mmCIF file of C-alpha atoms in Angstrom:
data_model
loop_
_atom_site.group_PDB
_atom_site.id
_atom_site.type_symbol
_atom_site.label_atom_id
_atom_site.label_comp_id
_atom_site.label_asym_id
_atom_site.label_seq_id
_atom_site.Cartn_x
_atom_site.Cartn_y
_atom_site.Cartn_z
ATOM 1 C CA MET A 1 120.130 55.538 181.322
ATOM 2 C CA ARG A 2 122.335 53.267 179.054
ATOM 3 C CA VAL A 3 121.191 49.568 179.128
ATOM 4 C CA ASP A 4 123.666 47.205 179.752
ATOM 5 C CA TRP A 5 122.937 44.750 177.599
ATOM 6 C CA GLU A 6 125.825 42.207 178.256
ATOM 7 C CA LEU A 7 124.680 41.946 181.895
ATOM 8 C CA GLN A 8 121.045 41.640 180.815
ATOM 9 C CA CYS A 9 122.409 38.920 178.548
ATOM 10 C CA ILE A 10 124.153 36.967 181.443
ATOM 11 C CA ALA A 11 120.768 37.473 183.567
ATOM 12 C CA PHE A 12 118.658 35.857 181.202
ATOM 13 C CA LEU A 13 121.135 32.911 180.942
ATOM 14 C CA ASN A 14 121.112 32.636 184.449
ATOM 15 C CA GLN A 15 117.625 31.670 184.062
ATOM 16 C CA GLN A 16 118.196 28.851 181.755
ATOM 17 C CA PRO A 17 118.309 25.006 182.344
ATOM 18 C CA ASP A 18 121.778 24.267 183.164
ATOM 19 C CA PRO A 19 124.784 23.042 180.125
ATOM 20 C CA PRO A 20 124.902 19.521 179.516
ATOM 21 C CA ASP A 21 128.102 19.076 180.640
ATOM 22 C CA ALA A 22 131.132 21.309 181.990
ATOM 23 C CA ALA A 23 132.535 22.222 178.346
ATOM 24 C CA HIS A 24 129.392 24.810 177.778
ATOM 25 C CA GLY A 25 128.506 26.704 180.967
ATOM 26 C CA LEU A 26 129.468 30.686 181.651
ATOM 27 C CA PRO A 27 133.140 30.671 181.131
ATOM 28 C CA HIS A 28 133.102 28.818 177.837
ATOM 29 C CA LEU A 29 130.112 31.561 176.668
ATOM 30 C CA ARG A 30 132.952 34.838 178.575
ATOM 31 C CA ARG A 31 135.835 33.398 176.366
ATOM 32 C CA VAL A 32 133.788 33.133 172.582
ATOM 33 C CA VAL A 33 132.581 36.714 173.876
ATOM 34 C CA ALA A 34 136.100 37.787 174.335
ATOM 35 C CA SER A 35 137.413 36.137 171.473
ATOM 36 C CA ALA A 36 134.285 37.569 168.940
ATOM 37 C CA LYS A 37 135.346 41.135 170.285
ATOM 38 C CA GLN A 38 138.733 40.388 169.250
ATOM 39 C CA ILE A 39 138.315 39.481 166.038
ATOM 40 C CA GLY A 40 134.982 41.784 165.285
ATOM 41 C CA ARG A 41 137.044 44.589 166.418
ATOM 42 C CA ALA A 42 139.663 43.711 163.702
ATOM 43 C CA GLU A 43 137.467 42.629 160.861
ATOM 44 C CA GLY A 44 135.203 45.480 161.628
ATOM 45 C CA ALA A 45 132.735 43.843 162.262
ATOM 46 C CA THR A 46 129.085 45.419 163.886
ATOM 47 C CA LEU A 47 129.894 44.253 167.703
ATOM 48 C CA GLY A 48 125.969 45.358 168.050
ATOM 49 C CA VAL A 49 125.273 41.778 166.382
ATOM 50 C CA VAL A 50 128.141 40.145 167.701
ATOM 51 C CA VAL A 51 128.478 40.431 170.784
ATOM 52 C CA PRO A 52 124.560 38.970 171.885
ATOM 53 C CA ALA A 53 125.174 36.244 169.207
ATOM 54 C CA ALA A 54 128.201 35.345 171.413
ATOM 55 C CA TRP A 55 126.577 35.408 174.604
ATOM 56 C CA LEU A 56 123.736 32.947 174.058
ATOM 57 C CA HIS A 57 124.514 30.987 171.020
ATOM 58 C CA ASP A 58 124.237 28.135 173.344
ATOM 59 C CA CYS A 59 121.200 29.282 175.027
ATOM 60 C CA VAL A 60 120.094 26.113 174.192
ATOM 61 C CA ALA A 61 122.734 23.463 174.758
ATOM 62 C CA LEU A 62 121.979 19.919 174.227
ATOM 63 C CA PRO A 63 124.176 16.641 174.894
ATOM 64 C CA LYS A 64 126.624 15.777 171.847
ATOM 65 C CA ASP A 65 125.074 12.864 171.664
ATOM 66 C CA HIS A 66 121.277 13.880 171.718
ATOM 67 C CA PRO A 67 119.660 13.196 168.332
ATOM 68 C CA ASP A 68 118.614 16.815 167.653
ATOM 69 C CA ARG A 69 121.686 18.217 168.417
ATOM 70 C CA ARG A 70 122.367 19.421 164.894
ATOM 71 C CA LEU A 71 118.903 20.920 165.655
ATOM 72 C CA ALA A 72 119.860 23.242 168.976
ATOM 73 C CA SER A 73 121.783 26.345 167.422
ATOM 74 C CA ARG A 74 118.531 27.004 165.631
ATOM 75 C CA ALA A 75 116.783 26.150 168.978
ATOM 76 C CA ALA A 76 119.252 28.604 170.063
ATOM 77 C CA ALA A 77 118.236 31.055 167.979
ATOM 78 C CA ASP A 78 114.631 31.265 168.264
ATOM 79 C CA ARG A 79 115.171 31.540 172.029
ATOM 80 C CA ALA A 80 117.745 34.448 172.248
ATOM 81 C CA THR A 81 115.590 36.478 169.484
ATOM 82 C CA ALA A 82 112.504 36.090 171.673
ATOM 83 C CA PHE A 83 113.948 37.174 174.544
ATOM 84 C CA LEU A 84 116.206 40.524 172.974
ATOM 85 C CA ARG A 85 112.668 41.518 171.371
ATOM 86 C CA GLU A 86 111.099 41.342 174.460
ATOM 87 C CA ALA A 87 114.054 43.056 176.159
ATOM 88 C CA ALA A 88 113.519 45.633 173.406
ATOM 89 C CA TYR A 89 116.583 45.565 171.860
ATOM 90 C CA PRO A 90 117.339 47.387 168.641
ATOM 91 C CA SER A 91 115.012 45.427 166.243
ATOM 92 C CA GLN A 92 117.372 46.152 163.094
ATOM 93 C CA HIS A 93 120.296 43.884 164.370
ATOM 94 C CA LEU A 94 117.523 40.894 165.011
ATOM 95 C CA ASP A 95 117.742 39.274 162.179
ATOM 96 C CA ALA A 96 121.514 38.926 162.155
ATOM 97 C CA ILE A 97 121.868 38.174 165.470
ATOM 98 C CA HIS A 98 119.805 35.260 164.819
ATOM 99 C CA HIS A 99 121.547 33.983 161.762
ATOM 100 C CA ALA A 100 124.831 34.189 163.658
ATOM 101 C CA ILE A 101 123.919 32.603 166.449
ATOM 102 C CA GLU A 102 121.912 29.638 163.843
ATOM 103 C CA ALA A 103 125.173 29.173 161.880
ATOM 104 C CA HIS A 104 128.085 28.931 164.265
ATOM 105 C CA SER A 105 127.166 25.274 164.975
ATOM 106 C CA PHE A 106 129.552 22.802 163.664
ATOM 107 C CA SER A 107 127.318 19.557 163.112
ATOM 108 C CA ALA A 108 123.844 22.264 161.954
ATOM 109 C CA GLY A 109 126.603 22.725 158.558
ATOM 110 C CA ILE A 110 124.873 26.011 158.677
ATOM 111 C CA ALA A 111 127.703 28.557 156.502
ATOM 112 C CA PRO A 112 127.656 31.822 157.587
ATOM 113 C CA ARG A 113 126.091 34.622 155.042
ATOM 114 C CA THR A 114 127.337 37.244 157.228
ATOM 115 C CA LEU A 115 130.870 38.956 158.216
ATOM 116 C CA GLU A 116 129.232 38.919 162.017
ATOM 117 C CA ALA A 117 128.005 35.180 161.676
ATOM 118 C CA GLN A 118 131.465 34.231 160.378
ATOM 119 C CA VAL A 119 132.832 35.979 163.424
ATOM 120 C CA VAL A 120 130.820 34.021 165.862
ATOM 121 C CA GLN A 121 131.348 30.922 163.869
ATOM 122 C CA ASP A 122 135.318 31.889 164.307
ATOM 123 C CA ALA A 123 135.682 32.285 168.254
ATOM 124 C CA ASP A 124 133.367 29.520 169.770
ATOM 125 C CA ARG A 125 135.730 27.323 167.075
ATOM 126 C CA LEU A 126 138.660 28.484 168.529
ATOM 127 C CA ASP A 127 137.556 27.758 172.343
ATOM 128 C CA ALA A 128 137.307 23.743 170.655
ATOM 129 C CA LEU A 129 141.423 24.064 170.064
ATOM 130 C CA GLY A 130 144.466 24.795 172.094
ATOM 131 C CA ALA A 131 144.950 23.630 175.554
ATOM 132 C CA ILE A 132 141.537 24.845 176.795
ATOM 133 C CA GLY A 133 139.915 22.921 173.472
ATOM 134 C CA ILE A 134 141.748 19.527 175.187
ATOM 135 C CA ALA A 135 140.151 20.130 178.085
ATOM 136 C CA ARG A 136 136.580 20.503 177.026
ATOM 137 C CA THR A 137 137.246 18.046 175.046
ATOM 138 C CA LEU A 138 137.990 15.413 178.496
ATOM 139 C CA ALA A 139 135.311 17.320 180.167
ATOM 140 C CA VAL A 140 132.927 15.774 177.396
ATOM 141 C CA GLY A 141 133.823 12.486 176.966
ATOM 142 C CA THR A 142 133.507 12.172 180.791
ATOM 143 C CA ALA A 143 130.481 13.336 181.116
ATOM 144 C CA LEU A 144 129.475 10.410 178.084
ATOM 145 C CA GLY A 145 131.032 7.793 180.460
ATOM 146 C CA ARG A 146 133.372 7.249 176.656
ATOM 147 C CA PRO A 147 136.839 5.743 177.129
ATOM 148 C CA LEU A 148 139.562 7.522 176.976
ATOM 149 C CA TYR A 149 141.080 5.703 173.708
ATOM 150 C CA ALA A 150 141.068 2.717 171.487
ATOM 151 C CA THR A 151 143.522 0.759 173.187
ATOM 152 C CA THR A 152 144.470 -1.101 169.970
ATOM 153 C CA ASP A 153 144.875 1.859 167.843
ATOM 154 C CA PRO A 154 144.237 4.767 169.622
ATOM 155 C CA PHE A 155 145.531 7.387 167.163
ATOM 156 C CA CYS A 156 143.327 6.144 164.074
ATOM 157 C CA GLU A 157 146.295 4.693 162.146
ATOM 158 C CA HIS A 158 144.663 2.088 160.792
ATOM 159 C CA ARG A 159 140.900 2.504 161.276
ATOM 160 C CA LEU A 160 138.422 5.459 160.951
ATOM 161 C CA PRO A 161 137.389 7.241 163.639
ATOM 162 C CA GLU A 162 134.709 6.923 166.132
ATOM 163 C CA ASP A 163 134.245 9.675 168.649
ATOM 164 C CA HIS A 164 130.442 8.918 169.651
ATOM 165 C CA ALA A 165 133.371 5.702 170.978
ATOM 166 C CA TYR A 166 136.322 7.421 171.816
ATOM 167 C CA THR A 167 137.532 10.383 172.833
ATOM 168 C CA LEU A 168 140.464 10.818 171.467
ATOM 169 C CA ASP A 169 138.446 10.158 168.113
ATOM 170 C CA HIS A 170 137.129 13.867 168.376
ATOM 171 C CA PHE A 171 140.633 15.363 167.669
ATOM 172 C CA TYR A 172 140.714 13.417 164.051
ATOM 173 C CA THR A 173 136.781 13.374 163.307
ATOM 174 C CA LYS A 174 137.110 17.836 164.425
ATOM 175 C CA LEU A 175 139.709 19.475 165.948
ATOM 176 C CA LEU A 176 142.484 18.882 164.177
ATOM 177 C CA ILE A 177 140.471 20.357 160.721
ATOM 178 C CA LEU A 178 138.884 23.247 162.588
ATOM 179 C CA ALA A 179 141.114 25.691 161.622
ATOM 180 C CA ASP A 180 140.963 24.654 157.526
ATOM 181 C CA THR A 181 137.367 26.190 158.190
ATOM 182 C CA MET A 182 137.832 28.938 159.723
ATOM 183 C CA GLN A 183 136.272 32.680 158.172
ATOM 184 C CA LYS A 184 138.439 35.054 158.729
ATOM 185 C CA ALA A 185 141.962 35.979 159.086
ATOM 186 C CA THR A 186 142.215 37.079 162.271
ATOM 187 C CA GLY A 187 140.669 33.626 163.448
ATOM 188 C CA ARG A 188 142.821 31.411 161.282
ATOM 189 C CA ALA A 189 146.181 32.565 162.652
ATOM 190 C CA GLU A 190 145.089 31.974 166.479
ATOM 191 C CA ALA A 191 143.173 28.832 165.271
ATOM 192 C CA GLU A 192 146.925 27.423 163.438
ATOM 193 C CA ARG A 193 148.921 28.300 166.352
ATOM 194 C CA ARG A 194 146.607 26.577 168.668
ATOM 195 C CA THR A 195 145.931 23.175 166.033
ATOM 196 C CA ALA A 196 150.006 23.680 166.347
ATOM 197 C CA PHE A 197 149.461 23.012 170.510
ATOM 198 C CA LEU A 198 146.995 19.824 169.543
ATOM 199 C CA ARG A 199 148.914 17.841 167.263
ATOM 200 C CA ALA A 200 152.165 18.659 170.385
ATOM 201 C CA PHE A 201 149.729 17.087 173.076
ATOM 202 C CA LEU A 202 149.152 13.755 170.464
ATOM 203 C CA GLU A 203 152.691 13.377 169.903
ATOM 204 C CA GLN A 204 153.625 13.837 173.282
ATOM 205 C CA LEU A 205 150.164 11.008 174.284
ATOM 206 C CA GLN A 206 151.538 8.832 171.306
ATOM 207 C CA SER A 207 155.155 8.816 172.943
ATOM 208 C CA GLU A 208 153.669 8.256 176.406
ATOM 209 C CA LEU A 209 151.676 5.395 175.064
ATOM 210 C CA ALA A 210 154.496 3.848 173.462
ATOM 211 C CA GLY A 211 156.504 3.266 177.133
#
């Protein structure tokens, strides 16, 4: 009987602690998996690595302001591969899955060394862009109790962005530069399209705040 590994991953995730905010729950994982499959097929990646890594990349998720946030992807990689090993997932893929999960994180700063890790990183970063990226950014900022913007300079025109203090600043510290970090052409094209939407949102918001 063929094992449905995606259902196994979902069942495992349902046993883990709740994510720290609404931006990192199962809907996020479903979107990342869908993007990872699309990019992986287009780029010729091994889906036996890409798909479980995409499902499990946030199986350890810490709040954005947690002091150990940059270590979360390594903890997730350890937990995911321990689960897959115990579940008898094909062992030849486990090291590659571990690396893909560990390298997906922006805050960890780990360069993806394999095609599969590049695909998973691109898929996760796509979900920080476009309309869903805006929604997720607002959800995280709300969960952390941060003001939406700095009233004296909302768009960081005369100051350095401080995304630990203001939600809108996260556009300038991370979101607007993500397209330049994309690893594969398939992901980069979509990232550029979604980044254009972010810029249009900021322009509209600036117009509205100007009164």
